[in-house]
Structure formats: structure tokens, C-alpha cells
XYZ file of C-alpha atoms in Angstrom:
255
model
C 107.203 86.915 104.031
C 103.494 87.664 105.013
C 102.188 84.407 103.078
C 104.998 83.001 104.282
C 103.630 83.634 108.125
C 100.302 83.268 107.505
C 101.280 79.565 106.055
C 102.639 78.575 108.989
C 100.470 80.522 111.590
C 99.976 77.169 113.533
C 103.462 76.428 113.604
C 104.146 80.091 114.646
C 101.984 80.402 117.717
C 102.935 77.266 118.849
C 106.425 77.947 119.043
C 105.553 81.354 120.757
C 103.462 79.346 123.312
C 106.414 77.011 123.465
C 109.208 79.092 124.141
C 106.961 81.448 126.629
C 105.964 77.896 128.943
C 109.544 76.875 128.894
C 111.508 79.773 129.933
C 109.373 79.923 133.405
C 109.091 75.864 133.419
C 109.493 74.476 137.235
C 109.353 78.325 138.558
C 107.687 79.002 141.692
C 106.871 82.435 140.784
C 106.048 81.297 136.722
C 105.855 84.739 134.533
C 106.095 87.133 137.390
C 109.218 87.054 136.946
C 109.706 88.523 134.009
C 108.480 91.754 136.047
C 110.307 91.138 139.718
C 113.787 90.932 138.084
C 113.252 94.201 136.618
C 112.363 95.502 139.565
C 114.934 93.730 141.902
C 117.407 95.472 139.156
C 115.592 98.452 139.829
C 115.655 98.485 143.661
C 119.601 97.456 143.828
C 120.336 100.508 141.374
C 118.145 102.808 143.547
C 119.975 101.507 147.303
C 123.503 102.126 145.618
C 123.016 105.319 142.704
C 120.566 107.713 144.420
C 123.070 109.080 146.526
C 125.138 109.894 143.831
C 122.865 111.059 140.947
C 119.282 110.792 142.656
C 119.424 114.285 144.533
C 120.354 116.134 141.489
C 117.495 114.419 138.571
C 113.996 114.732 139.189
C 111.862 111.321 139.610
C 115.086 109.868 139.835
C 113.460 106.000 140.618
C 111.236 106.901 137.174
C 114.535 108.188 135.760
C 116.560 104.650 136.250
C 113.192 102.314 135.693
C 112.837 103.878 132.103
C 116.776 102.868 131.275
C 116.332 99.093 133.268
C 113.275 99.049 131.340
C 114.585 99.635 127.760
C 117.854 97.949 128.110
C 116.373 95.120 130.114
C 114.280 94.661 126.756
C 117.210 94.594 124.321
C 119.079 92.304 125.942
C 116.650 89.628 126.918
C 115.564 89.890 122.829
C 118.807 89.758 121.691
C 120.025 87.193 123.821
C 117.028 84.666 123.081
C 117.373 86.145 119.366
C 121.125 84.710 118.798
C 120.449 81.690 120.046
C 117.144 80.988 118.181
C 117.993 79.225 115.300
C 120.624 76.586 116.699
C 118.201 75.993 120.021
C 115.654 74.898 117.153
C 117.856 73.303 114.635
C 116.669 69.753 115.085
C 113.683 71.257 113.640
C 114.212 73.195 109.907
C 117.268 70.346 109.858
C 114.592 67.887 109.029
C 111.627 70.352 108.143
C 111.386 72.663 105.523
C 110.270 76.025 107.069
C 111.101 79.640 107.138
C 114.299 79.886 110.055
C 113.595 83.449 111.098
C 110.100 82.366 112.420
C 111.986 81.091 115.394
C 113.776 84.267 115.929
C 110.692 86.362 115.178
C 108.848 83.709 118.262
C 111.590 84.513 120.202
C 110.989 88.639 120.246
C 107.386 87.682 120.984
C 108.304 86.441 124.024
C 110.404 89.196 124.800
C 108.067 91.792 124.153
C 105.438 89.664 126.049
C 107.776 90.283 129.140
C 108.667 93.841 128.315
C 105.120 94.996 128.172
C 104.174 93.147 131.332
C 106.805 95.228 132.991
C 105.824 98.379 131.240
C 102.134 97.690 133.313
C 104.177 98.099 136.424
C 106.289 100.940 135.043
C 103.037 102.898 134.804
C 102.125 102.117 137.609
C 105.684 103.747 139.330
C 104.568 106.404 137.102
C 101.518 107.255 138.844
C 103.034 106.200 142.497
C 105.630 109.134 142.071
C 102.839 112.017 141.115
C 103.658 111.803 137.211
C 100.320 112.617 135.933
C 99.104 110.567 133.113
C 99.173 112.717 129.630
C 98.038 111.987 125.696
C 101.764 112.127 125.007
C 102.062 109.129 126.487
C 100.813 107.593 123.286
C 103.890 108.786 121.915
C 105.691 105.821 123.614
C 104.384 103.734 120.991
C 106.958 105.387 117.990
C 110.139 104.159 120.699
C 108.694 100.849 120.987
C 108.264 99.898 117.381
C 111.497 101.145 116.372
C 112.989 98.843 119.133
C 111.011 96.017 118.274
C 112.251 96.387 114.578
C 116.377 97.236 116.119
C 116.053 94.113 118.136
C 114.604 91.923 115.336
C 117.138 93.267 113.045
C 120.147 92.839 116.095
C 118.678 89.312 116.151
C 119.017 88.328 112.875
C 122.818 89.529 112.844
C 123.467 87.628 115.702
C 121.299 84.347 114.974
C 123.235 84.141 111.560
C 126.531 84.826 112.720
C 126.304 82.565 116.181
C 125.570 79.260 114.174
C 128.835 79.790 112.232
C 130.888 81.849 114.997
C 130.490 80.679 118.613
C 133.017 83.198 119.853
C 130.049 85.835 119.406
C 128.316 84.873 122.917
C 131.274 85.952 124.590
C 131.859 88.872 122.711
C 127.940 90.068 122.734
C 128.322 90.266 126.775
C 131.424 92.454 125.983
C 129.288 94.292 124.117
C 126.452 94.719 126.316
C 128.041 95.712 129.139
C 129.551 98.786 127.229
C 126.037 99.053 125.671
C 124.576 99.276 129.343
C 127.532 101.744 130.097
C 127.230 104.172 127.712
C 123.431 104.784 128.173
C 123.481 106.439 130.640
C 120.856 104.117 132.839
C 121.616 105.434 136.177
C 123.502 108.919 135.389
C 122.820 111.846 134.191
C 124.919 112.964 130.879
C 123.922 116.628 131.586
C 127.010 116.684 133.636
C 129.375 116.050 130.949
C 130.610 118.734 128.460
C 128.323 119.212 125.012
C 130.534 117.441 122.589
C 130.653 114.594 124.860
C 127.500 114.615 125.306
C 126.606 114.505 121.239
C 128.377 111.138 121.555
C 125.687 109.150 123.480
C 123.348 109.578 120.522
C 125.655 107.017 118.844
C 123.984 104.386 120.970
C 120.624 103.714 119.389
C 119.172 102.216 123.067
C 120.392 105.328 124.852
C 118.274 107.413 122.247
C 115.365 105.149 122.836
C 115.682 105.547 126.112
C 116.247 109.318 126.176
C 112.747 109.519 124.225
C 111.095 107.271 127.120
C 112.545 110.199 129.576
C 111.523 113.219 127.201
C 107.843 112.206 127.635
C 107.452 110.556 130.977
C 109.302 112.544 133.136
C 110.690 116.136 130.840
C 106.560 116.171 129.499
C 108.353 117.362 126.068
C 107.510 115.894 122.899
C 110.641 114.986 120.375
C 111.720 117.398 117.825
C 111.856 115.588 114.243
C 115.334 114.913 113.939
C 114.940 112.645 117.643
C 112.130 110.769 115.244
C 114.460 110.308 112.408
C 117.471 109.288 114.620
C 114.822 106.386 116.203
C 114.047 104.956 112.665
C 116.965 105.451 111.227
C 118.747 102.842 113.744
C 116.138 100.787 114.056
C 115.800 100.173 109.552
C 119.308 100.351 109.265
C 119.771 97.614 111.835
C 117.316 95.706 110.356
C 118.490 96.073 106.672
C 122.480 94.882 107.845
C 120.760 91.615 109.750
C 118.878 91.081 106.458
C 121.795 91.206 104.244
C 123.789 88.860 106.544
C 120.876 86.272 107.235
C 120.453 86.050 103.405
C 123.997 85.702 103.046
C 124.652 82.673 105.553
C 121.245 81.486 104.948
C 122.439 78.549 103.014
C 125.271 77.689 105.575
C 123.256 76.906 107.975
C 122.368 73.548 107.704
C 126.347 72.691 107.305
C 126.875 74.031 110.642
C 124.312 73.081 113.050
């Protein structure tokens, strides 16, 4: 797969470039906003939730941007992801070249946008009298296992959309409950423990809850939170392996 990239670095970048100019094509605003939706998210959550669950969590704004920012992440990656190979199948119809370089261009993008909004997340950060910390560094471990979940969500999705079209309607379904369950703009301290053991079935709620455990709880992980993380994110990516090898060959009969 490396050769394979380095092969086709040109064709790589250029589709990164590509799919970055055209998502913000005939925008007033361009790539900025990639960050103000975020934080128009972020200020309607604030106006209608901080009544509720704001007086009772500390840094409650920091508490709902680190669950917009996460989530916000997923689903613009996943999204672009499952449509990535039949957006560009006019292309490896007629060309021979690896397919999951167009999902892989697509998570560049996303991550592009993610860590442009992860600037202005700091700088929240600093606005509500977080102080800055080496744990911070920490963040890093979250964010590679959900670049590696969303790759691997992508290539699940990007497989089984070109056969199955029902999936885009299903995968909203599915994010909604996603976005539901964890626990964005509540606090799951209020529900009983065994409930509360249930959240951790939801790999972005865990990736989220390690965001919160450094930023805002200034407590470090124990080693089973670190296990949970990768676990999710290889296991994810080892199931959207198996299935893009599996349809692999399909794919030019159905696009």
C-alpha cells in the first residue's frame, strides 16, 4: 500500500487539492467555514442546553465544543468517505488505480477542517481560563485512533454504498443515535453506573470522553481508556478492510 501511494503521489495530492477547492467552490466565506459551522452548532447548543446541564458541569461551553468537535469530525469523514468512490467512478472506471486513494483524499480533507477548528477550540480553551498543560499532547493518541475509526468507517461504507444505496438513509439513522448517545451536550454522571458503563459502547463518545479527561478534568487516561481507543479504532478498520476486499471486484459492475 505504501509503494502503492508513493506511485501515485501526484495523483493523490491532486485529488486532495481537488476535493478541498470544490467543497467551498462559489462560497463567500471559502474555508472559514469549515470552522463557523462548528461554532454556529456550538452557539445554538449553548442558547438552548446551558440552562439545563450548563449550571451543573464545569466549562460547560468547553464541555459541548469538545463533543461538536469530535462528532462534527466523524460525520463530515464519514459522510464524504461513503460517497468517495462512486463521486469518482468515472475515474478508476477507465483508469487503473488504487480506489481507496479517493477515500483516503477524502479524510484529508476532513481532517484539514477538523484541525482548523481544533485552532479555534484552543483558543475557547484559553478564553475560559483553562490553562494550557503538557497533557495536552496527549490529544494526539484520540486523534489518531479517530483518524484510523473513520478511515476504517469509510471503507465499510464506500464499499457497501456503491452496491446498497439504501445505506445513505440508514447512516443518518445512524448518526443521529450516534450523536444521541454521546452524550454531546449532557452529562452521563446523572444516570445510574450500569447505565452509565453502556456509553463506552460508542467508540466517539469514548473519544470524546478522553478530549474531556484532559482539557477540562486535567486527568490523564488509565490504560484500559487507551486500549478501549485502539481497540475501536483497529477493529473498525480491520471489518472495512475485509468488506472493501470483498466487494472490491464488484465495483466496476455497479457504478
Amino acid at each position: 500500500m505504501v509503494q502503492k501511494m508513493r506511485k501515485y503521489r501526484f495523483l493523490f495530492e491532486e485529488l486532495v487539492k481537488r476535493d478541498f477547492k470544490k467543497k467551498y467552490k462559489r462560497t463567500v466565506l471559502g474555508m472559514f467555514w469549515s470552522v463557523l459551522s462548528p461554532l454556529l452548532m456550538l452557539l445554538v447548543m449553548s442558547l438552548v442546553f446551558t440552562q439545563f446541564f450548563g449550571r451543573s458541569t464545569p466549562h460547560y461551553t468547553i464541555y459541548l465544543f469538545c463533543g461538536q468537535l469530535v462528532f462534527s469530525y466523524f460525520t463530515d469523514a464519514t459522510n464524504n468517505g461513503m460517497s468517495s468512490l462512486l463521486s469518482n467512478a468515472s475515474i478508476f472506471s477507465k483508469i487503473n488505480v488504487p480506489k481507496y486513494m479517493f477515500l483516503l483524499s477524502k479524510n484529508v480533507s476532513s481532517f484539514i477542517n477538523f484541525c482548523l477548528t481544533l485552532v479555534v477550540f484552543f483558543v475557547f480553551v484559553a478564553i475560559d481560563g483553562i490553562p494550557f498543560r503538557w497533557t495536552f499532547l496527549l490529544l494526539l493518541y484520540p486523534i489518531g485512533c479517530l483518524v484510523v475509526f473513520n478511515i476504517g468507517m469509510g471503507l465499510i461504507l464506500s464499499a457497501l454504498f456503491i452496491i446498497f444505496k439504501d445505506i445513505q438513509y440508514l447512516y443518518t439513522v445512524v448518526t443521529q443515535v450516534i450523536m444521541y448517545f454521546s452524550a454531546i451536550f449532557y452529562n452521563i454522571e446523572a444516570f445510574a453506573l450500569h447505565i452509565r458503563y453502556l456509553f463506552y459502547l460508542n467508540p466517539i463518545f469514548v473519544y470524546i470522553r478522553y478530549f474531556r479527561k484532559i482539557v477540562i478534568d486535567n486527568d490523564i487516561p488509565e490504560p484500559s481508556f487507551h486500549l478501549l481507543c485502539a481497540f475501536y479504532a483497529l477493529a473498525v478498520l480491520l471489518i472495512g478492510g475485509f468488506i472493501y476486499k470483498k466487494y472490491n471486484y464488484k465495483f466496476l459492475y455497479y457504478v
